mmCIF file of C-alpha atoms in Angstrom:
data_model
loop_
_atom_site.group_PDB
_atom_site.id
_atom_site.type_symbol
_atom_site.label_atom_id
_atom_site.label_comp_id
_atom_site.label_asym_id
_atom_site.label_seq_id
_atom_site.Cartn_x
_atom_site.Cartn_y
_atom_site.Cartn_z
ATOM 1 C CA UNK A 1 -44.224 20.456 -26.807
ATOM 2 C CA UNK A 2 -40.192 19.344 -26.966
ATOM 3 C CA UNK A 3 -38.789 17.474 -29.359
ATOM 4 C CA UNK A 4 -37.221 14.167 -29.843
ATOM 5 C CA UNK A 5 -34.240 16.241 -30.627
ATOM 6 C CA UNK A 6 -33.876 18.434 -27.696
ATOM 7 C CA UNK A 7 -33.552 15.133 -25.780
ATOM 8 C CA UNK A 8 -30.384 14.240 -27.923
ATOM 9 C CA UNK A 9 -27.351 13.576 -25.729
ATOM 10 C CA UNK A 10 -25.078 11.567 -27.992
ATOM 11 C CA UNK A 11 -22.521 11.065 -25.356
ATOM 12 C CA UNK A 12 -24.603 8.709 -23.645
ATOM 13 C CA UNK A 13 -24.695 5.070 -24.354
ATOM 14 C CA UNK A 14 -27.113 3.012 -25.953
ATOM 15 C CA UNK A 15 -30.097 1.278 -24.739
ATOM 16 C CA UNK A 16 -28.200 -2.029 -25.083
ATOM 17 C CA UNK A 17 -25.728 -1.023 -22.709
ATOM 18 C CA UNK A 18 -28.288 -0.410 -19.605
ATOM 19 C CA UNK A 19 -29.885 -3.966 -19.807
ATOM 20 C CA UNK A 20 -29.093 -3.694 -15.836
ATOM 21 C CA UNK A 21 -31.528 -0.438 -15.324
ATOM 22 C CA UNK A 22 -32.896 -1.985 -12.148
ATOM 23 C CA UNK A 23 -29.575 -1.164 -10.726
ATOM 24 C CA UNK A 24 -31.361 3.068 -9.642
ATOM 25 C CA UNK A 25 -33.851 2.499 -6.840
ATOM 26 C CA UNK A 26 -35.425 4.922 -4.823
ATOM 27 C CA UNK A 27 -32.976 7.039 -2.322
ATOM 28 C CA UNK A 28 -33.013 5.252 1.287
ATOM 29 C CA UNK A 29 -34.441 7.692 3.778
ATOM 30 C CA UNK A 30 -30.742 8.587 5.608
ATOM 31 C CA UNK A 31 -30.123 10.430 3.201
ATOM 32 C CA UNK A 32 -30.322 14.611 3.554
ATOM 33 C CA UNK A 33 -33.901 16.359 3.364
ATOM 34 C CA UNK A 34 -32.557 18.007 0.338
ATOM 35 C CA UNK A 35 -31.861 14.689 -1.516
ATOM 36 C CA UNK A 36 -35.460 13.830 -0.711
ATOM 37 C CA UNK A 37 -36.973 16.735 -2.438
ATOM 38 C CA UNK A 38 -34.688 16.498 -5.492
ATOM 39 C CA UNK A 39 -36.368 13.165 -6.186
ATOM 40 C CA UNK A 40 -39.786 14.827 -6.646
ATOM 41 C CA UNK A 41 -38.024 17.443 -9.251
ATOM 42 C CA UNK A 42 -39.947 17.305 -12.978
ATOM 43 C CA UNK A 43 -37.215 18.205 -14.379
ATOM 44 C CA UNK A 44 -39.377 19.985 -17.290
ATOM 45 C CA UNK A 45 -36.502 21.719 -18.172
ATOM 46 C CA UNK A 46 -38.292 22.429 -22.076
ATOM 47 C CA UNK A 47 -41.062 24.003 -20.827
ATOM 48 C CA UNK A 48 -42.571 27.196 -21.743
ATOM 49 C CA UNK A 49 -43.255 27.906 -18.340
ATOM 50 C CA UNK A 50 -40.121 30.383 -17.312
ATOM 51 C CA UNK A 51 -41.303 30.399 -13.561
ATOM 52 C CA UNK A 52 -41.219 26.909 -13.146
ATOM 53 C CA UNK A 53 -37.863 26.090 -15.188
ATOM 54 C CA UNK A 54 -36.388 29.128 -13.231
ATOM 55 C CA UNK A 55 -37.374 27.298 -9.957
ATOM 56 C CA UNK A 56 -36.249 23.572 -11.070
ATOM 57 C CA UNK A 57 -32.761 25.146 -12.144
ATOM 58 C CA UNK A 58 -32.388 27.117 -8.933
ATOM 59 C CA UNK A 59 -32.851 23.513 -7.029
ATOM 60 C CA UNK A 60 -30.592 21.800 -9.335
ATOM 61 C CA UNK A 61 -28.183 24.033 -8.896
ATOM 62 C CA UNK A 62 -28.435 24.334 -4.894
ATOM 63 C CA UNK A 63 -27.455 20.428 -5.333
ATOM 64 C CA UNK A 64 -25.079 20.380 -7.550
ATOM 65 C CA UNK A 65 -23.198 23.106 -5.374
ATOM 66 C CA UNK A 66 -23.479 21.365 -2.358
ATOM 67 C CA UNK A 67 -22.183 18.475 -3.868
ATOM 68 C CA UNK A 68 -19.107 19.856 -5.165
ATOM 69 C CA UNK A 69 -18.340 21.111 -1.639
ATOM 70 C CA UNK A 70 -18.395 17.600 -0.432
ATOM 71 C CA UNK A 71 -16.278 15.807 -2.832
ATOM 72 C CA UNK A 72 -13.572 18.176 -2.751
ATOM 73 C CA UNK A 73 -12.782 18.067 1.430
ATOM 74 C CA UNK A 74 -13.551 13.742 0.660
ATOM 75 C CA UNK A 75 -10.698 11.578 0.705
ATOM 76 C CA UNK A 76 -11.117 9.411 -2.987
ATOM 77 C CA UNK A 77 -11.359 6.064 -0.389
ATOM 78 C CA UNK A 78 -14.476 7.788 1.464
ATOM 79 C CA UNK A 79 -16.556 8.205 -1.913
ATOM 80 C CA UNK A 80 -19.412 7.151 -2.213
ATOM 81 C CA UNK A 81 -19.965 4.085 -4.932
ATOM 82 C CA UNK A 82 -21.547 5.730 -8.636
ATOM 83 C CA UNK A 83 -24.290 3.259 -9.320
ATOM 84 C CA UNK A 84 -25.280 2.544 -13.038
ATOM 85 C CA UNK A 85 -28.416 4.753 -13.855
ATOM 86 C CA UNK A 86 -30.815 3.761 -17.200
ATOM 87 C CA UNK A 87 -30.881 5.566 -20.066
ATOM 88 C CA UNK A 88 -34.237 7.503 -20.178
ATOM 89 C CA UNK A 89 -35.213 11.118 -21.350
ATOM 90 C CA UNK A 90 -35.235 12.228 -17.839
ATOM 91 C CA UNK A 91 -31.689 10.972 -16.960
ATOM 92 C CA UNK A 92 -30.693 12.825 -20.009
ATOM 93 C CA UNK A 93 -32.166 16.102 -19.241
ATOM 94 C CA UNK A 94 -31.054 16.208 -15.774
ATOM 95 C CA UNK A 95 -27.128 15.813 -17.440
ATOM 96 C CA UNK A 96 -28.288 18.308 -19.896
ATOM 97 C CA UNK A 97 -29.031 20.897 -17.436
ATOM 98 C CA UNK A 98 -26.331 20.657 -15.358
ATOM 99 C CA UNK A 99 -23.878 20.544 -18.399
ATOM 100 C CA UNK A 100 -23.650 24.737 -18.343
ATOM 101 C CA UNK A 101 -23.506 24.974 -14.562
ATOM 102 C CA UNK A 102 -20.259 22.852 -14.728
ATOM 103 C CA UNK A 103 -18.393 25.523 -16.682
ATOM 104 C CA UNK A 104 -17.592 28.077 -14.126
ATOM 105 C CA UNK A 105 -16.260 25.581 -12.053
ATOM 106 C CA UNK A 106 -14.030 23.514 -14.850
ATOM 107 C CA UNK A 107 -13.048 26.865 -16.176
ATOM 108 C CA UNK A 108 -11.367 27.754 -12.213
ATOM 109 C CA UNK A 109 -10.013 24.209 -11.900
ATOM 110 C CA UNK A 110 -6.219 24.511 -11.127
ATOM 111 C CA UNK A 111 -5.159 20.820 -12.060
ATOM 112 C CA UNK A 112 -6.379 17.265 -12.588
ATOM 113 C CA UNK A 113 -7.359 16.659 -9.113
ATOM 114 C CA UNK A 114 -9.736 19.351 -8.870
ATOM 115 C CA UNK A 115 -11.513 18.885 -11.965
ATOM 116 C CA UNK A 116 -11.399 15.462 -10.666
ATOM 117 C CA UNK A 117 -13.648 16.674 -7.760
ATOM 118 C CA UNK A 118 -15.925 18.725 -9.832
ATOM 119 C CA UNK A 119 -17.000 16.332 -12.233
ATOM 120 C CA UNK A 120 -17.150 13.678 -9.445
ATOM 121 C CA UNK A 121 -19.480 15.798 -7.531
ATOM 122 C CA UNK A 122 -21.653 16.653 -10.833
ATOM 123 C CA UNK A 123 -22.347 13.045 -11.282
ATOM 124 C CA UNK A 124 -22.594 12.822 -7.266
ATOM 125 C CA UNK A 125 -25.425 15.750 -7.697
ATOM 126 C CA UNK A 126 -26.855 13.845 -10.652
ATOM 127 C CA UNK A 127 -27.629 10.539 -9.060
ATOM 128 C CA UNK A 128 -29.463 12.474 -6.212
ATOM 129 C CA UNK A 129 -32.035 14.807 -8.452
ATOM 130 C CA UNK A 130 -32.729 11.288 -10.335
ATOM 131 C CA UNK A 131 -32.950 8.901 -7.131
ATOM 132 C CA UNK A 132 -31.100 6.457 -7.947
ATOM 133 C CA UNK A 133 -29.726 4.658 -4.969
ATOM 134 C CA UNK A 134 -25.997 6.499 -3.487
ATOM 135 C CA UNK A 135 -25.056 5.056 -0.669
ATOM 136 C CA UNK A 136 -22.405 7.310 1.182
ATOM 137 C CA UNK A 137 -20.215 5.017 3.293
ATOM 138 C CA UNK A 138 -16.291 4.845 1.498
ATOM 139 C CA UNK A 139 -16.166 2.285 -0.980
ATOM 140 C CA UNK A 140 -14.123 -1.147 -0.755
ATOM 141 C CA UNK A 141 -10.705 -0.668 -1.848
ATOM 142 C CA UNK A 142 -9.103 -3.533 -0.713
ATOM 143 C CA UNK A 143 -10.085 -6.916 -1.500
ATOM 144 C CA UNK A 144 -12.677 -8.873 0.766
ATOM 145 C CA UNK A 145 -10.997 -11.143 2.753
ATOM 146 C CA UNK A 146 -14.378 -13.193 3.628
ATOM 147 C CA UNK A 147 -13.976 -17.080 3.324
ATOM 148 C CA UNK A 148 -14.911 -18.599 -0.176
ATOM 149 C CA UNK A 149 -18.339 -20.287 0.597
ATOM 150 C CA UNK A 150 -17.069 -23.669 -0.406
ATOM 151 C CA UNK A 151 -14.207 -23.468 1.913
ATOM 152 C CA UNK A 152 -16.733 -22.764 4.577
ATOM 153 C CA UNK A 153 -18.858 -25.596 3.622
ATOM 154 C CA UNK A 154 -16.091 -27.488 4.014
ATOM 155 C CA UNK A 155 -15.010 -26.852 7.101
ATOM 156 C CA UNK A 156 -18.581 -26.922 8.587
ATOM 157 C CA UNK A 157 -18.420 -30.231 6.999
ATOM 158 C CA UNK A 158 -14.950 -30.924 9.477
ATOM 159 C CA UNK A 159 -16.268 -29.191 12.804
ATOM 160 C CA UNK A 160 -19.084 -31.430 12.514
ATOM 161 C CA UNK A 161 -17.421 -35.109 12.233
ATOM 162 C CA UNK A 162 -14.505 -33.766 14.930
ATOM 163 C CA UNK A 163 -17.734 -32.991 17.255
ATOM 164 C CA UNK A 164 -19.274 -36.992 16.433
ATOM 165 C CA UNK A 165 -15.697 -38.163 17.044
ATOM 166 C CA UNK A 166 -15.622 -36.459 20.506
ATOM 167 C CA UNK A 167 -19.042 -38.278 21.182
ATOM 168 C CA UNK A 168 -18.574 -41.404 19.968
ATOM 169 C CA UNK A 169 -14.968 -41.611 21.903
ATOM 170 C CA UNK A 170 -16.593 -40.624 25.073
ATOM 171 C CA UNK A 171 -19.603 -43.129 24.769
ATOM 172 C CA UNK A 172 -17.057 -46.308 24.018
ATOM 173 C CA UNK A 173 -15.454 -45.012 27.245
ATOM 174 C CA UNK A 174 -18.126 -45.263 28.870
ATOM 175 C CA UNK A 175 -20.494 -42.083 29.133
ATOM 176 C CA UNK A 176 -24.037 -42.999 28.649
ATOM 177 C CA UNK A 177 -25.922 -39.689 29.015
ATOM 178 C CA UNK A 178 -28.981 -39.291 26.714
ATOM 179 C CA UNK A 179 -27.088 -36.701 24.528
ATOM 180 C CA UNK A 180 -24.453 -38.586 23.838
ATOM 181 C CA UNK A 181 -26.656 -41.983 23.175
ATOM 182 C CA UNK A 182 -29.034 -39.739 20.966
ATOM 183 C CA UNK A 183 -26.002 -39.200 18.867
ATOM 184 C CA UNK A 184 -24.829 -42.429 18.697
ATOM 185 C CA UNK A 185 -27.732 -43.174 18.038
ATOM 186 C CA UNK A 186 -28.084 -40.555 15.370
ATOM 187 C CA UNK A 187 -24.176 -41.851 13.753
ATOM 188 C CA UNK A 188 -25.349 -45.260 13.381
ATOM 189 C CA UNK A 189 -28.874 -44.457 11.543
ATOM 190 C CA UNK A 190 -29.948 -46.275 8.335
ATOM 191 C CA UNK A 191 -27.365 -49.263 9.567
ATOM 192 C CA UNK A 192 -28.416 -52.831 11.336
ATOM 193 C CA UNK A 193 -26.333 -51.538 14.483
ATOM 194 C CA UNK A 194 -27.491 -51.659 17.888
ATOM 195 C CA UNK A 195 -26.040 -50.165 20.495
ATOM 196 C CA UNK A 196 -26.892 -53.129 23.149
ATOM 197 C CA UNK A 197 -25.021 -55.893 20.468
ATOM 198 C CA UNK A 198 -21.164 -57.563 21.669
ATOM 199 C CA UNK A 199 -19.234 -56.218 19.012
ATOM 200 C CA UNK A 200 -20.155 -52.537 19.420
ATOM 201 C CA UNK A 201 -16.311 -51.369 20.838
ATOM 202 C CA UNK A 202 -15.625 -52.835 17.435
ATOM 203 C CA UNK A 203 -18.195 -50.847 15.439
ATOM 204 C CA UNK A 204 -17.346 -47.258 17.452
ATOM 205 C CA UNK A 205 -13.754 -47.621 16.050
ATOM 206 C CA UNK A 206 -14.131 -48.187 12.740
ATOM 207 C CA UNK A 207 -16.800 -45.133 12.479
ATOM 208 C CA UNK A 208 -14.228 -43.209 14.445
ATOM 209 C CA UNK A 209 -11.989 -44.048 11.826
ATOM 210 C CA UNK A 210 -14.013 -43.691 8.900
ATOM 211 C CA UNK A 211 -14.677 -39.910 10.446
ATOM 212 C CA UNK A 212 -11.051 -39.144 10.667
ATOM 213 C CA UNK A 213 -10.552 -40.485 6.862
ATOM 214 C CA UNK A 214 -12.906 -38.606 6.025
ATOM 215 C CA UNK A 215 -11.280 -35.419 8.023
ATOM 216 C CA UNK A 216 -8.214 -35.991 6.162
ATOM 217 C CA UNK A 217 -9.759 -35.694 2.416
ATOM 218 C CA UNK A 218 -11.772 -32.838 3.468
ATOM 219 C CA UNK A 219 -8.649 -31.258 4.642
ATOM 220 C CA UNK A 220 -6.526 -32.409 1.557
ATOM 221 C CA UNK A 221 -9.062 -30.859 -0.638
ATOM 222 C CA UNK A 222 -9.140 -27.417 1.168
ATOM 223 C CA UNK A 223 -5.695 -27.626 0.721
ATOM 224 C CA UNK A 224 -5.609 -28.777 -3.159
ATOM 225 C CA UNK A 225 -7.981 -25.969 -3.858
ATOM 226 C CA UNK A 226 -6.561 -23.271 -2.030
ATOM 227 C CA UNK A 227 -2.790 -23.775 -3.703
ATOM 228 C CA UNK A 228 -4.822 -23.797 -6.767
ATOM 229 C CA UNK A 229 -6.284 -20.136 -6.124
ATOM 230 C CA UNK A 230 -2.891 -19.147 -5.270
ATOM 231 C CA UNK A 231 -1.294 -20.234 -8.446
ATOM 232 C CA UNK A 232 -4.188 -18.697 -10.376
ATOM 233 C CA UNK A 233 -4.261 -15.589 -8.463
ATOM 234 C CA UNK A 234 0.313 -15.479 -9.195
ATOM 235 C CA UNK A 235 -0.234 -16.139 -12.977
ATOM 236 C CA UNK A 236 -2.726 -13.070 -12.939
ATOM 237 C CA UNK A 237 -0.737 -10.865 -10.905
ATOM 238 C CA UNK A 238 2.374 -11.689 -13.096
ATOM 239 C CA UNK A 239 0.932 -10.433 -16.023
ATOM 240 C CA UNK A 240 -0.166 -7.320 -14.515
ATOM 241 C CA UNK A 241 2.315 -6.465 -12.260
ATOM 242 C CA UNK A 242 5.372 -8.823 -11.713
ATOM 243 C CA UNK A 243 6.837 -6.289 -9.198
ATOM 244 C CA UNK A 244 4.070 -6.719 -6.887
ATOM 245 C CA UNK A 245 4.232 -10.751 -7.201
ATOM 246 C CA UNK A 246 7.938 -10.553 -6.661
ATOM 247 C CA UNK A 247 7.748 -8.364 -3.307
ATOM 248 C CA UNK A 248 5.053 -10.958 -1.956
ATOM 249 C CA UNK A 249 7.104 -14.060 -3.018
ATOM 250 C CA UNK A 250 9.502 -12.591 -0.707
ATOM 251 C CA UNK A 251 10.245 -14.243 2.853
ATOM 252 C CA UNK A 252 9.597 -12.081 6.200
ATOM 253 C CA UNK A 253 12.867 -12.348 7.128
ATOM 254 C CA UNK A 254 14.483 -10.720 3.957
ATOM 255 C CA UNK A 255 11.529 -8.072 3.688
ATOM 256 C CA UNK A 256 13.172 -5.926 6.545
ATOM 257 C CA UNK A 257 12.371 -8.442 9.491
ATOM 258 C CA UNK A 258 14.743 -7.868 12.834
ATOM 259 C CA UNK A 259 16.438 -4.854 13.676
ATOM 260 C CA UNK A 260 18.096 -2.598 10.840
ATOM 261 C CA UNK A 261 21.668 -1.619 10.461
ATOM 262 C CA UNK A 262 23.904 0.011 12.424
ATOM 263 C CA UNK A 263 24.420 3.601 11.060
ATOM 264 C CA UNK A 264 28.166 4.056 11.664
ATOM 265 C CA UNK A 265 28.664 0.854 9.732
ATOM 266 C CA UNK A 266 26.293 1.748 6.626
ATOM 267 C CA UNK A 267 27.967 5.019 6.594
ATOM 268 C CA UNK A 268 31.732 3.623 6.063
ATOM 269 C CA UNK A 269 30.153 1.249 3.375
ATOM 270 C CA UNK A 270 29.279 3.775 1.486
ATOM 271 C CA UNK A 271 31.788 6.595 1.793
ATOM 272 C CA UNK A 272 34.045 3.106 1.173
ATOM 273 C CA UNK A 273 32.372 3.236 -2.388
ATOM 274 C CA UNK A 274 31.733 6.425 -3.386
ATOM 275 C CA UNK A 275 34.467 9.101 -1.694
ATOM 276 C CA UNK A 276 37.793 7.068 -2.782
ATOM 277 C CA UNK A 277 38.877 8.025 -6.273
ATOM 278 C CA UNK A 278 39.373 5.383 -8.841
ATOM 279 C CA UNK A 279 40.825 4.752 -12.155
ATOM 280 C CA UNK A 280 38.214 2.629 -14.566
ATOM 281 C CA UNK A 281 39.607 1.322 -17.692
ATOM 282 C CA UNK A 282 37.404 0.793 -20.245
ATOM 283 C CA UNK A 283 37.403 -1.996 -22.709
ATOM 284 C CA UNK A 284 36.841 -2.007 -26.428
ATOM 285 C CA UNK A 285 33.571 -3.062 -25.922
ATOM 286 C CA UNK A 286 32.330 0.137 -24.930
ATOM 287 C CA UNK A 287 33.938 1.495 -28.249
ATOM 288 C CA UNK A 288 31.633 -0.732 -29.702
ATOM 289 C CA UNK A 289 28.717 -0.425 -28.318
ATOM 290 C CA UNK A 290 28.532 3.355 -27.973
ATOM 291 C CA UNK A 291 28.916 3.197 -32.361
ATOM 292 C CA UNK A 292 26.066 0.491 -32.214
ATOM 293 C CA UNK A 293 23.580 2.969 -30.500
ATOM 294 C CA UNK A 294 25.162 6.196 -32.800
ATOM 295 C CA UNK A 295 22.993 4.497 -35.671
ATOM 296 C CA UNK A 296 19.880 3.944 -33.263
ATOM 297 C CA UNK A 297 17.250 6.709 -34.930
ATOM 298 C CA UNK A 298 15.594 8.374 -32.161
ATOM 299 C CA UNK A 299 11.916 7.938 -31.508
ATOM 300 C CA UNK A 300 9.820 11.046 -32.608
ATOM 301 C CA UNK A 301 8.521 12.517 -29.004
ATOM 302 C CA UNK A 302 4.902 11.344 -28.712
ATOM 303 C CA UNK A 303 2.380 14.108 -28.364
ATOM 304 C CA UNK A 304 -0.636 13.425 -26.035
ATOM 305 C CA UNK A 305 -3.622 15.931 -27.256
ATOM 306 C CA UNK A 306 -7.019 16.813 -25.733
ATOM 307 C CA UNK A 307 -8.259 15.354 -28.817
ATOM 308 C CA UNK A 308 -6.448 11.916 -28.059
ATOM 309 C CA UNK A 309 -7.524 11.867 -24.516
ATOM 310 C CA UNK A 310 -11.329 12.607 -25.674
ATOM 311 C CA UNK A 311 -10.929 9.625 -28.532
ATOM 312 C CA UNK A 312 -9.768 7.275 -25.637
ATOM 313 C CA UNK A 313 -12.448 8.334 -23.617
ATOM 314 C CA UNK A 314 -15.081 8.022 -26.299
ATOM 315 C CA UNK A 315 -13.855 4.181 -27.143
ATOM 316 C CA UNK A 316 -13.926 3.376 -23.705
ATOM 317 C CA UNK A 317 -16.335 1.160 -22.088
ATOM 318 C CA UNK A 318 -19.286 3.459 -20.240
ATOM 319 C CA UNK A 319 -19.549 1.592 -17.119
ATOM 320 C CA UNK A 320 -16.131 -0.016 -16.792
ATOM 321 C CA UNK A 321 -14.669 -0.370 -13.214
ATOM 322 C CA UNK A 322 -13.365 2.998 -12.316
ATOM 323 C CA UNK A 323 -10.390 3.801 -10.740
ATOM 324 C CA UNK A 324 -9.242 5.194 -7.447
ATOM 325 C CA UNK A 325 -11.327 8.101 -8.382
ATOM 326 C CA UNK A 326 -14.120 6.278 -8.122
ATOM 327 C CA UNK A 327 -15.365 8.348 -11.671
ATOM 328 C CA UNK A 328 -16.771 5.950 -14.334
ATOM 329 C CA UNK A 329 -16.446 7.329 -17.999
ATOM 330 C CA UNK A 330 -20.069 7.068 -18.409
ATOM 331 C CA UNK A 331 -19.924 10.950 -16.776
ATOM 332 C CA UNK A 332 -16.632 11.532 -18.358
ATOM 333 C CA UNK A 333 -18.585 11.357 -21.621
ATOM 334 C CA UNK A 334 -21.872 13.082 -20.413
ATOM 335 C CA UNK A 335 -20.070 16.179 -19.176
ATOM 336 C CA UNK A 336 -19.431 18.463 -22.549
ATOM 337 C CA UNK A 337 -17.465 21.515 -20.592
ATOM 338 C CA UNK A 338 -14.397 19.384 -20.530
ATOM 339 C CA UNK A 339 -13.469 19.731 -23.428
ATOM 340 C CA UNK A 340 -13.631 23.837 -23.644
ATOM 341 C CA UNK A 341 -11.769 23.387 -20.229
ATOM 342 C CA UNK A 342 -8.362 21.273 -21.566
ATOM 343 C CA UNK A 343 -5.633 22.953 -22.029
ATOM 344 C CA UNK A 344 -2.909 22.690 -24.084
ATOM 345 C CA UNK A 345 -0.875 19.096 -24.944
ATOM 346 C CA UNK A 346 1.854 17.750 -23.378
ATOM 347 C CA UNK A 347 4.355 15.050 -23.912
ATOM 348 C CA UNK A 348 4.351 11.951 -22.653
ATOM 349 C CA UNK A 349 7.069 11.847 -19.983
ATOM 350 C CA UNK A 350 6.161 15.334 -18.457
ATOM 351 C CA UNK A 351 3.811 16.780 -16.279
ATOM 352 C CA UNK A 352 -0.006 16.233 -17.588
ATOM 353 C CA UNK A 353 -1.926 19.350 -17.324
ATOM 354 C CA UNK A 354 -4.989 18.104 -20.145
ATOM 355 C CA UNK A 355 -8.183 17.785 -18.409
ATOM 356 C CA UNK A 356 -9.602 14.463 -18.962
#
């Protein structure tokens, strides 16, 4: 009989931090036969029986190989989305198992990208010997560009009244088919009008009017609310990245719109600047400012350890929106070869060669 402690993966986050545990659901039936019978695994991986942990390892490992071969050929915009999975002692053991399989494969990684891979197709392998759900279309990497509902409410709301305006226009002209009564009819419910009383012309124009009023505000407010969302949307794209919100403030025709320059005349603009000799004089300013920065102390060159990148990791939210990669540090945490795989710092500036 195991343990509480052989279940220990301290890694792994708190019970607090899965409240959303309904999140794993059982596989959906497109997925491969093998994925099917990896849900039915024990995963008894403490047992005493050798035969049967033999056997559960052996189908573990099938899965976690074939996984691996798929997420290295995969483009990072084809992966599949890493759903949360709840903390249980299954879960646990299944990460636990796989943990020593990973090393051959981190060990043989040549750079960032391929360890990248690996540990992207261990959690990949993970998800399917657990069942949670893994569905394998390419994720969203763009933005939705689906119509806020309100806006769409709205402009049912328009469609509508510019369809009873149509109506009622060609009843006062005279059209009296029983569609377009009925919805004369149907305009003028809950009020003391009649369709057969004198002043009726009368009554059809001011509801036509009232419509179009109405028209106008509903407009106006689409309008009010969507310059709203765009000022919201430049004050949080300033503070992230003001390049980006500079290039879209741009207009079409300064963004490269029209045909491009001619490349005789670009050329002798250029060799104009750069191929004529010429005499600079400098001012005493320079004199000045080149003393000014003589007594600037340099700044100590910042060292980026494994140690620091495993800290950051550690701190770092488990399920927080992953990157490009697709790789939530949930796994980052769960995996414990990475760290015999790092290799040694680097500065900050150069190339990174620290696994993460």
């Amino acid at each position: 009989m195991p343990s509480s402690n052989d279940y220990d993966v301290r890694p792994f986050p708190s019970s607090n931090e899965l409240a959303t545990a309904g999140d794993a659901a059982p596989q959906a039936t497109d997925q491969l036969p093998r994925v099917e019978a990896a849900m039915d695994l024990p995963v008894v991986v403490d047992s005493d029986d050798d035969d049967m942990v033999s056997h559960e390892l052996e189908q573990m490992r099938s899965i976690l190989e074939e996984a691996i071969l798929e997420t290295r050929s995969m483009p990072l915009e084809n992966r599949p989305r890493l759903p949360r999975i709840p903390l249980s002692k299954r879960n646990r053991a299944v990460v636990r198992a796989l943990n020593p399989m990973l090393v051959t494969y981190l060990e043989a990684s040549r750079d960032l990208c391929e360890t990248d891979s690996v540990l992207f197709g261990a959690a990949v392998a993970a998800c399917r010997i657990i069942g949670a759900r893994l569905p394998m279309a390419g994720r969203a990497t763009k933005q939705s560009s689906a119509i806020p509902a309100w806006r769409k409410r709205i402009e049912d709301r328009i469609a509508k009244a510019r369809a009873l305006i149509g109506r009622l226009i060609s009843f006062r002209s005279g059209n009296n088919r029983p569609r377009v009564v009925r919805t004369v009819r149907m305009a003028f419910a809950g009020t003391n009008i009649s369709l057969s009383q004198p002043d009726i012309t009368q009554k059809l124009t001011e509801r036509i009017d009232d419509l179009k009023q109405k028209i106008a505000a509903w407009g106006k407010r689409i309008r009010r609310f969507t310059e709203r969302s765009r000022r919201f949307n430049q004050h949080r794209l300033f503070q992230s990245d003001q390049k980006r919100l500079y290039k879209s403030l741009e207009r079409p025709e300064v963004c490269g719109a029209g045909p491009g320059p001619d490349q005789a005349n670009t050329v002798a603009f250029w060799r104009g600047l750069w191929s004529e000799p010429v005499n600079h004089s400098e001012g005493p300013w320079t004199e000045v400012v080149a003393s000014q920065c003589a007594r600037i102390t340099p700044m100590d060159p910042v060292i980026i350890t494994p140690d620091d990148v495993a800290e950051a990791v550690r701190r770092a939210p488990n399920w927080k929106s992953p990157g490009l990669d697709g790789l939530h540090h949930y796994w980052l945490k769960g995996v414990h070869g990475v760290s015999r795989c790092a290799r040694p710092s680097v500065s900050r500036g150069s190339q990174p060669e620290v696994a993460p």
